[in-house]
mmCIF file of C-alpha atoms and ligand atoms in Angstrom:
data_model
loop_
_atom_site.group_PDB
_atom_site.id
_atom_site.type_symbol
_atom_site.label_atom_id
_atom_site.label_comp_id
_atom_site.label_asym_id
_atom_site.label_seq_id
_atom_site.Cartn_x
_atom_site.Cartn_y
_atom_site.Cartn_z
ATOM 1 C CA UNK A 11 164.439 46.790 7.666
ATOM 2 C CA UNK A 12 166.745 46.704 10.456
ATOM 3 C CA UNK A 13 169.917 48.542 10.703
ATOM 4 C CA UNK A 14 172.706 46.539 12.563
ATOM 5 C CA UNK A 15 176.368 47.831 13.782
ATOM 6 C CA UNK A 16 177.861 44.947 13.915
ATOM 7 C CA UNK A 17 182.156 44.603 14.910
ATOM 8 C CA UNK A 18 182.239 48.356 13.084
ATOM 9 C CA UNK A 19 180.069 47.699 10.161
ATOM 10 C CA UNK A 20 176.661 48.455 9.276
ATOM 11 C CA UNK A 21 174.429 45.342 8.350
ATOM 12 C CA UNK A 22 170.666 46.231 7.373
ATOM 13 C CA UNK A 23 168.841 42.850 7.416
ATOM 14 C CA UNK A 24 164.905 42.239 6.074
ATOM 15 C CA UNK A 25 164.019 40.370 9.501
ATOM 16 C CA UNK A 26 161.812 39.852 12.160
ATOM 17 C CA UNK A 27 162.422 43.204 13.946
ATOM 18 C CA UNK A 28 161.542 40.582 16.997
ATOM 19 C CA UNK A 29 164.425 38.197 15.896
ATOM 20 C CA UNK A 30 166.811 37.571 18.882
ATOM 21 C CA UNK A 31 170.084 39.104 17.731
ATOM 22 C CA UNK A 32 172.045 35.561 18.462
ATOM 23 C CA UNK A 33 169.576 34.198 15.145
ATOM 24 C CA UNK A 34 170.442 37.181 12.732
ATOM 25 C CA UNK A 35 173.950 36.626 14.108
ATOM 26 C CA UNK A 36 174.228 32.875 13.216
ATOM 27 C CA UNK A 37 171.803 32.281 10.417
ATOM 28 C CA UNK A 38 171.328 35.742 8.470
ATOM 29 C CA UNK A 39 174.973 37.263 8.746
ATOM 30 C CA UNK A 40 177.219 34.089 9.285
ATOM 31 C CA UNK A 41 178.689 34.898 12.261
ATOM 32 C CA UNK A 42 179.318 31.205 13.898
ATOM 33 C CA UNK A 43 181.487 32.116 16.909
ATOM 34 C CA UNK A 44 178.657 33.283 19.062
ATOM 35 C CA UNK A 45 176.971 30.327 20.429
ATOM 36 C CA UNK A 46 173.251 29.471 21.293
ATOM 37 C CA UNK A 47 173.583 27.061 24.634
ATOM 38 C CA UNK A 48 170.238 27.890 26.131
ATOM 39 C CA UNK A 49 167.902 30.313 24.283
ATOM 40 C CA UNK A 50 166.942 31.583 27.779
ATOM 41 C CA UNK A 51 169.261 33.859 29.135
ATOM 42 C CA UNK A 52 170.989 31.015 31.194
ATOM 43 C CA UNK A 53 174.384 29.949 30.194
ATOM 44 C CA UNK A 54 176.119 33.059 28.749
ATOM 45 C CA UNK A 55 176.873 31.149 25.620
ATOM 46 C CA UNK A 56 175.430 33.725 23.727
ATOM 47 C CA UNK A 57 177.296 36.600 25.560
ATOM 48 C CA UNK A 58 178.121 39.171 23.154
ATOM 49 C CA UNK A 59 178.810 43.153 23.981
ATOM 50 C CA UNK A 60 176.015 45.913 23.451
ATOM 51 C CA UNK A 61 177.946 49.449 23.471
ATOM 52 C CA UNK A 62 180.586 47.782 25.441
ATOM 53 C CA UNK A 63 178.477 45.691 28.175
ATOM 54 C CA UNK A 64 178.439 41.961 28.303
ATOM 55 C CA UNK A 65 174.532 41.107 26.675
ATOM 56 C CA UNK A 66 172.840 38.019 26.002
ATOM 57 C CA UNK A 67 171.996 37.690 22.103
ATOM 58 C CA UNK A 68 169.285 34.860 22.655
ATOM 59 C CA UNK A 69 167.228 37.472 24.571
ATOM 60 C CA UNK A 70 168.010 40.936 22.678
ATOM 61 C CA UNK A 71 165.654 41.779 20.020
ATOM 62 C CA UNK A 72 167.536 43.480 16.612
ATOM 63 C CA UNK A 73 164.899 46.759 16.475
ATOM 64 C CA UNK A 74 166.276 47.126 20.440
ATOM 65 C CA UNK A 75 169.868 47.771 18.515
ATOM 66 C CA UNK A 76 168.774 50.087 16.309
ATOM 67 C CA UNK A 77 172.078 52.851 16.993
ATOM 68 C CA UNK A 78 174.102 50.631 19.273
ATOM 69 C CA UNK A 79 176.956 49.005 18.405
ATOM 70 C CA UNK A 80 177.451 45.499 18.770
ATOM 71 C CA UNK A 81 180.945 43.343 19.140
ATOM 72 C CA UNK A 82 180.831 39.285 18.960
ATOM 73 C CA UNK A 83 183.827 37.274 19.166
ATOM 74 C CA UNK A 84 184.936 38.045 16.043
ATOM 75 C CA UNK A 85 185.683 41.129 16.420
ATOM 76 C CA UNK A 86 186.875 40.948 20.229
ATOM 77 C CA UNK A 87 190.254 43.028 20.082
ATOM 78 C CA UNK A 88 191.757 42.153 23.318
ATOM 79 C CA UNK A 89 194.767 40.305 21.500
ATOM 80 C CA UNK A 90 196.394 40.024 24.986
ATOM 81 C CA UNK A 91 193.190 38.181 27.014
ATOM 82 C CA UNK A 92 193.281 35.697 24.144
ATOM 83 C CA UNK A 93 196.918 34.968 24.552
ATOM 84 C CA UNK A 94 196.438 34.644 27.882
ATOM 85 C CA UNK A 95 193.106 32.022 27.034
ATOM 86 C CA UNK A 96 195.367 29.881 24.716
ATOM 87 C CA UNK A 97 198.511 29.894 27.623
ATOM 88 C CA UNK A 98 196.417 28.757 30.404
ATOM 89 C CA UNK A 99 194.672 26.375 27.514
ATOM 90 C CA UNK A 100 191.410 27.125 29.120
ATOM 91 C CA UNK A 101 188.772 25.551 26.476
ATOM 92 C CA UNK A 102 187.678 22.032 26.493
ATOM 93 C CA UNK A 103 185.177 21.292 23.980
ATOM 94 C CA UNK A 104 185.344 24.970 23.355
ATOM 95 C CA UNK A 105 181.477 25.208 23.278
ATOM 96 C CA UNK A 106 181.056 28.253 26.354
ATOM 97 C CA UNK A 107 184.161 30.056 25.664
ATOM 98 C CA UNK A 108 183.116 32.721 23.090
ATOM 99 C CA UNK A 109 180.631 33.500 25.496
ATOM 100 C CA UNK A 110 183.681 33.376 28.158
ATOM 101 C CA UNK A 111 185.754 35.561 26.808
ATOM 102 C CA UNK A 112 182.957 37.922 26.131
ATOM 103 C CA UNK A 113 182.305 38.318 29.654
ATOM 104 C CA UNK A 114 185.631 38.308 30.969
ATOM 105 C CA UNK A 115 187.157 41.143 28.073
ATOM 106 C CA UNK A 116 183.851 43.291 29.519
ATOM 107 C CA UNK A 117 185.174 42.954 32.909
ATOM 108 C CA UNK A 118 188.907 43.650 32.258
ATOM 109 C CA UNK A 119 188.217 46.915 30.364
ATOM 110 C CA UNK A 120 186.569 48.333 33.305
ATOM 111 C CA UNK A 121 188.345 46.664 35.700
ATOM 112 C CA UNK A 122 192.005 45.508 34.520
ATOM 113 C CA UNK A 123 192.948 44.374 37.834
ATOM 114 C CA UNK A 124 189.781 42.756 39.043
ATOM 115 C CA UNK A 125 189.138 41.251 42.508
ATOM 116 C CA UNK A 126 188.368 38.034 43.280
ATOM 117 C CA UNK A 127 184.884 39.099 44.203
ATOM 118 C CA UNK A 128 184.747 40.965 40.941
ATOM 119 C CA UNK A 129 185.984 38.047 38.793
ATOM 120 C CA UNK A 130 183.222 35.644 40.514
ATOM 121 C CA UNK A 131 180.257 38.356 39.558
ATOM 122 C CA UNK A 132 181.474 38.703 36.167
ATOM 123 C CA UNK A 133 181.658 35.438 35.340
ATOM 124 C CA UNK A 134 178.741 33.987 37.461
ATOM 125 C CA UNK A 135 176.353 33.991 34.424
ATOM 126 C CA UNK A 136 178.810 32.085 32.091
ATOM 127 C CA UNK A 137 178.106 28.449 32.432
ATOM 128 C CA UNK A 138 180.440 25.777 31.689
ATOM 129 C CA UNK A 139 180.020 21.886 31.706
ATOM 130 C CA UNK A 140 183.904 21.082 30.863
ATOM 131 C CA UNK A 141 184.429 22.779 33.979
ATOM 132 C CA UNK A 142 187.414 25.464 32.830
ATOM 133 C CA UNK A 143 186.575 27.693 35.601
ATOM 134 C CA UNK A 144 189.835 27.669 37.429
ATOM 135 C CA UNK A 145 191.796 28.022 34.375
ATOM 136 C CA UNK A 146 189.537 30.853 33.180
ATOM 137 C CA UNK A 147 190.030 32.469 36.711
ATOM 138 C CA UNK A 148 194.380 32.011 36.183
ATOM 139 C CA UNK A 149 193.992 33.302 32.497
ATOM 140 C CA UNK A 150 192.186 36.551 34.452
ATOM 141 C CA UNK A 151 194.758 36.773 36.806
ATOM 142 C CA UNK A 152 197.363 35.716 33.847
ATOM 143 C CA UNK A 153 196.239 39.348 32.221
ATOM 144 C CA UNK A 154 196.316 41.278 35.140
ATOM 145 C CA UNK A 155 200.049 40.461 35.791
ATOM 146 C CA UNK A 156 200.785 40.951 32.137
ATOM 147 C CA UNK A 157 199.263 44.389 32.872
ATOM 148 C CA UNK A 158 200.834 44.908 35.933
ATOM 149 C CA UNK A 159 203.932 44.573 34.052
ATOM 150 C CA UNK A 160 203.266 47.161 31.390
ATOM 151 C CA UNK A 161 202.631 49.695 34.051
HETATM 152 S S1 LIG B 203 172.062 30.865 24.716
HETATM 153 FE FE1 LIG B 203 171.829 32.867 25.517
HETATM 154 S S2 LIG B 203 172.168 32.643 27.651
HETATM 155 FE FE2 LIG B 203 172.189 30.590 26.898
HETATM 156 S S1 LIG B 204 184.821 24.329 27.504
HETATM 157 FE FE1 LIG B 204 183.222 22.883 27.185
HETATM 158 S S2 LIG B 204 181.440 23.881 27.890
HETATM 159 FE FE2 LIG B 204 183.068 25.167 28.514
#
């Protein structure tokens, strides 16, 4: 048995302890949002957070969770990133951008004003063949004015 903290709840799953957590996430606890692109650590569609950093399910193991906690897209809370996502209508197909937004809401909460520099290394790993990257970069940038204008 496997205990799993998954979006603030506690999931103990009869698996594989060896399972990549993107397979327990899809096919054992019916979360659908994260999305398996690769299986190799390559496109970022998989990118969910581990104790607040940006990981890639297809490569983490559930036992290596044991204790951590674990948010996927559905429980992202960053209302404001997504509003800025669905004003700069950044997805295409849609098929990268859980993985997207994954990345990118691990980046602003260290770094609400990123760089440039700092937006290309966060994002580097997240591969996308519609090609939203500029509009990803302006929804970024969209966030940091909207928090510029809190402050
Ligand atoms: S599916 Fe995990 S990085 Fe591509
Ligand atoms: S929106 Fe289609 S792969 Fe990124």
């Amino acid at each position: 048995m496997t205990s799993l903290k998954i979006n603030g709840r506690l999931f103990t799953l009869d698996a594989d302890p060896k399972m990549p957590l993107l397979w327990a996430l899809r096919d054992l606890m019916g979360l659908t949002g994260t999305k398996y692109g690769c299986g190799a650590g390559l496109c970022g569609a998989c990118t969910v957070h581990v104790d607040g950093e940006p990981m890639r399910a297809c490569l983490t193991s559930i036992q290596s969770l044991e204790g951590k906690s674990v948010t996927t897209i559905e429980g992202l809370a960053d209302d404001k990133l997504k509003d800025s996502w669905r004003r700069h209508k950044v997805p295409q197909c849609g098929f990268c951008q859980a993985g997207q937004l994954m990345s990118a809401a691990a980046l602003v909460s260290k770094h609400p004003r990123p760089s440039d520099s700092q937006i290309d290394e966060a994002m580097a790993g997240n591969l996308c063949r519609c090609g939203t990257y500029t509009r990803i970069r302006a929804a970024i940038k969209d966030y940091q004015g909207k928090q510029e204008a809190k402050s």
